[in-house]
């Protein structure tokens, strides 16, 4: 996990370049415990370092691995320590993707669905124009 602060007041291409630059600069620290990162940040230890996590995964097809080992995958369940998490699973070319939202705190699910829907609609509407509002 590499925590970064994102500026959403720019074009999509500028935003992606900014995120790429930030993450590339942090790769040397990708195995660093977040407690150490929190100490470096100056954020008080009783305060969360961040409250939202985005996971983008290229594939979640676990069944072939288990089948190769002679096991059957019955079910999985993910857990998160973050108040809000959005997982985007890229299932492969032509297979689409899935979204999974995890909310640790008691937040109305309809409110989360509305936020995610609005964010996706805004992103899709502005991909061609390369600007975000």
Tab-separated table of C-alpha atoms in Angstrom:
chain	number	residue	atom	x	y	z
A	1	UNK	CA	0.000	0.000	0.000
A	2	UNK	CA	1.438	3.319	-1.075
A	3	UNK	CA	-0.449	6.292	0.389
A	4	UNK	CA	-0.647	9.411	-1.792
A	5	UNK	CA	-2.655	12.623	-1.820
A	6	UNK	CA	-4.521	13.152	-5.087
A	7	UNK	CA	-5.418	16.494	-6.657
A	8	UNK	CA	-8.694	16.072	-8.543
A	9	UNK	CA	-8.718	19.585	-10.006
A	10	UNK	CA	-6.941	18.834	-13.275
A	11	UNK	CA	-7.387	17.006	-16.567
A	12	UNK	CA	-7.593	13.227	-16.576
A	13	UNK	CA	-4.257	12.892	-18.386
A	14	UNK	CA	-2.587	15.289	-15.899
A	15	UNK	CA	-4.131	13.380	-12.999
A	16	UNK	CA	-2.904	10.022	-14.314
A	17	UNK	CA	0.574	11.461	-14.905
A	18	UNK	CA	0.570	12.867	-11.353
A	19	UNK	CA	-0.469	9.530	-9.819
A	20	UNK	CA	2.102	7.642	-11.914
A	21	UNK	CA	4.869	10.024	-10.837
A	22	UNK	CA	3.853	9.801	-7.156
A	23	UNK	CA	3.669	6.000	-7.181
A	24	UNK	CA	6.916	5.592	-9.122
A	25	UNK	CA	8.680	7.781	-6.576
A	26	UNK	CA	7.354	5.627	-3.727
A	27	UNK	CA	8.219	2.162	-5.097
A	28	UNK	CA	11.328	1.946	-2.903
A	29	UNK	CA	8.971	2.087	0.105
A	30	UNK	CA	6.302	-0.413	-1.016
A	31	UNK	CA	7.293	-2.960	1.647
A	32	UNK	CA	7.518	-0.386	4.444
A	33	UNK	CA	5.006	-0.924	7.269
A	34	UNK	CA	2.317	1.755	7.320
A	35	UNK	CA	3.071	2.427	11.000
A	36	UNK	CA	6.534	3.609	9.961
A	37	UNK	CA	5.073	5.713	7.138
A	38	UNK	CA	2.653	7.240	9.655
A	39	UNK	CA	5.566	8.173	11.942
A	40	UNK	CA	7.333	9.881	9.016
A	41	UNK	CA	4.144	11.713	7.980
A	42	UNK	CA	3.649	13.630	11.207
A	43	UNK	CA	0.018	12.442	11.399
A	44	UNK	CA	-0.818	11.583	15.016
A	45	UNK	CA	-0.853	7.823	15.661
A	46	UNK	CA	-4.460	7.904	16.922
A	47	UNK	CA	-5.565	9.457	13.597
A	48	UNK	CA	-5.836	7.358	10.444
A	49	UNK	CA	-3.117	7.925	7.859
A	50	UNK	CA	-5.789	7.684	5.179
A	51	UNK	CA	-9.433	6.731	5.078
A	52	UNK	CA	-9.950	5.489	1.533
A	53	UNK	CA	-8.234	2.762	-0.443
A	54	UNK	CA	-8.475	1.938	-4.150
A	55	UNK	CA	-7.318	-1.499	-5.282
A	56	UNK	CA	-6.974	-2.148	-9.000
A	57	UNK	CA	-6.314	-5.785	-9.741
A	58	UNK	CA	-5.662	-7.310	-13.144
A	59	UNK	CA	-7.459	-10.570	-12.375
A	60	UNK	CA	-9.122	-12.323	-9.486
A	61	UNK	CA	-9.389	-15.724	-11.096
A	62	UNK	CA	-8.178	-17.862	-8.185
A	63	UNK	CA	-9.943	-21.099	-9.117
A	64	UNK	CA	-7.322	-22.373	-11.653
A	65	UNK	CA	-4.573	-22.126	-9.004
A	66	UNK	CA	-6.614	-24.112	-6.500
A	67	UNK	CA	-7.637	-26.668	-9.133
A	68	UNK	CA	-3.977	-27.183	-10.049
A	69	UNK	CA	-3.328	-28.048	-6.401
A	70	UNK	CA	-6.268	-30.475	-6.322
A	71	UNK	CA	-8.420	-28.168	-4.195
A	72	UNK	CA	-11.801	-26.557	-4.757
A	73	UNK	CA	-12.376	-22.903	-3.876
A	74	UNK	CA	-15.743	-22.683	-2.130
A	75	UNK	CA	-15.879	-19.007	-1.157
A	76	UNK	CA	-13.768	-15.979	-0.349
A	77	UNK	CA	-14.316	-12.967	1.843
A	78	UNK	CA	-12.202	-9.846	1.894
A	79	UNK	CA	-11.706	-7.653	4.931
A	80	UNK	CA	-10.386	-4.148	5.208
A	81	UNK	CA	-9.253	-1.885	8.018
A	82	UNK	CA	-10.101	1.248	6.045
A	83	UNK	CA	-13.425	3.088	6.399
A	84	UNK	CA	-13.951	2.989	2.615
A	85	UNK	CA	-12.446	0.723	-0.022
A	86	UNK	CA	-13.122	0.387	-3.731
A	87	UNK	CA	-11.806	-2.720	-5.492
A	88	UNK	CA	-11.719	-2.783	-9.283
A	89	UNK	CA	-11.107	-6.246	-10.699
A	90	UNK	CA	-10.080	-6.327	-14.348
A	91	UNK	CA	-11.273	-9.770	-15.447
A	92	UNK	CA	-9.383	-9.737	-18.737
A	93	UNK	CA	-9.826	-8.507	-22.279
A	94	UNK	CA	-13.424	-8.956	-23.357
A	95	UNK	CA	-14.460	-10.179	-19.898
A	96	UNK	CA	-15.118	-6.757	-18.368
A	97	UNK	CA	-14.527	-5.768	-14.789
A	98	UNK	CA	-16.230	-5.862	-11.425
A	99	UNK	CA	-16.503	-3.302	-8.648
A	100	UNK	CA	-16.588	-4.186	-4.987
A	101	UNK	CA	-17.163	-1.538	-2.337
A	102	UNK	CA	-16.271	-2.191	1.295
A	103	UNK	CA	-17.436	0.096	4.071
A	104	UNK	CA	-16.224	-0.585	7.597
A	105	UNK	CA	-18.134	2.173	9.329
A	106	UNK	CA	-21.915	2.359	9.546
A	107	UNK	CA	-22.750	4.322	6.410
A	108	UNK	CA	-26.001	4.027	4.480
A	109	UNK	CA	-25.284	1.669	1.513
A	110	UNK	CA	-27.566	3.745	-0.726
A	111	UNK	CA	-25.381	6.783	-0.042
A	112	UNK	CA	-22.253	4.851	-1.065
A	113	UNK	CA	-23.941	3.551	-4.238
A	114	UNK	CA	-24.934	7.119	-5.104
A	115	UNK	CA	-21.367	8.412	-4.557
A	116	UNK	CA	-19.770	5.649	-6.629
A	117	UNK	CA	-22.376	5.999	-9.393
A	118	UNK	CA	-21.869	9.783	-9.557
A	119	UNK	CA	-18.080	9.409	-9.639
A	120	UNK	CA	-18.210	6.844	-12.456
A	121	UNK	CA	-20.717	8.909	-14.459
A	122	UNK	CA	-18.530	12.008	-14.067
A	123	UNK	CA	-15.425	10.093	-15.132
A	124	UNK	CA	-17.123	8.546	-18.167
A	125	UNK	CA	-18.659	11.872	-19.205
A	126	UNK	CA	-15.274	13.583	-19.174
A	127	UNK	CA	-12.977	10.925	-20.608
A	128	UNK	CA	-13.412	12.274	-24.142
A	129	UNK	CA	-12.955	15.888	-23.081
A	130	UNK	CA	-10.007	15.009	-20.796
A	131	UNK	CA	-11.231	17.293	-17.997
A	132	UNK	CA	-12.710	16.653	-14.582
A	133	UNK	CA	-14.933	19.067	-12.694
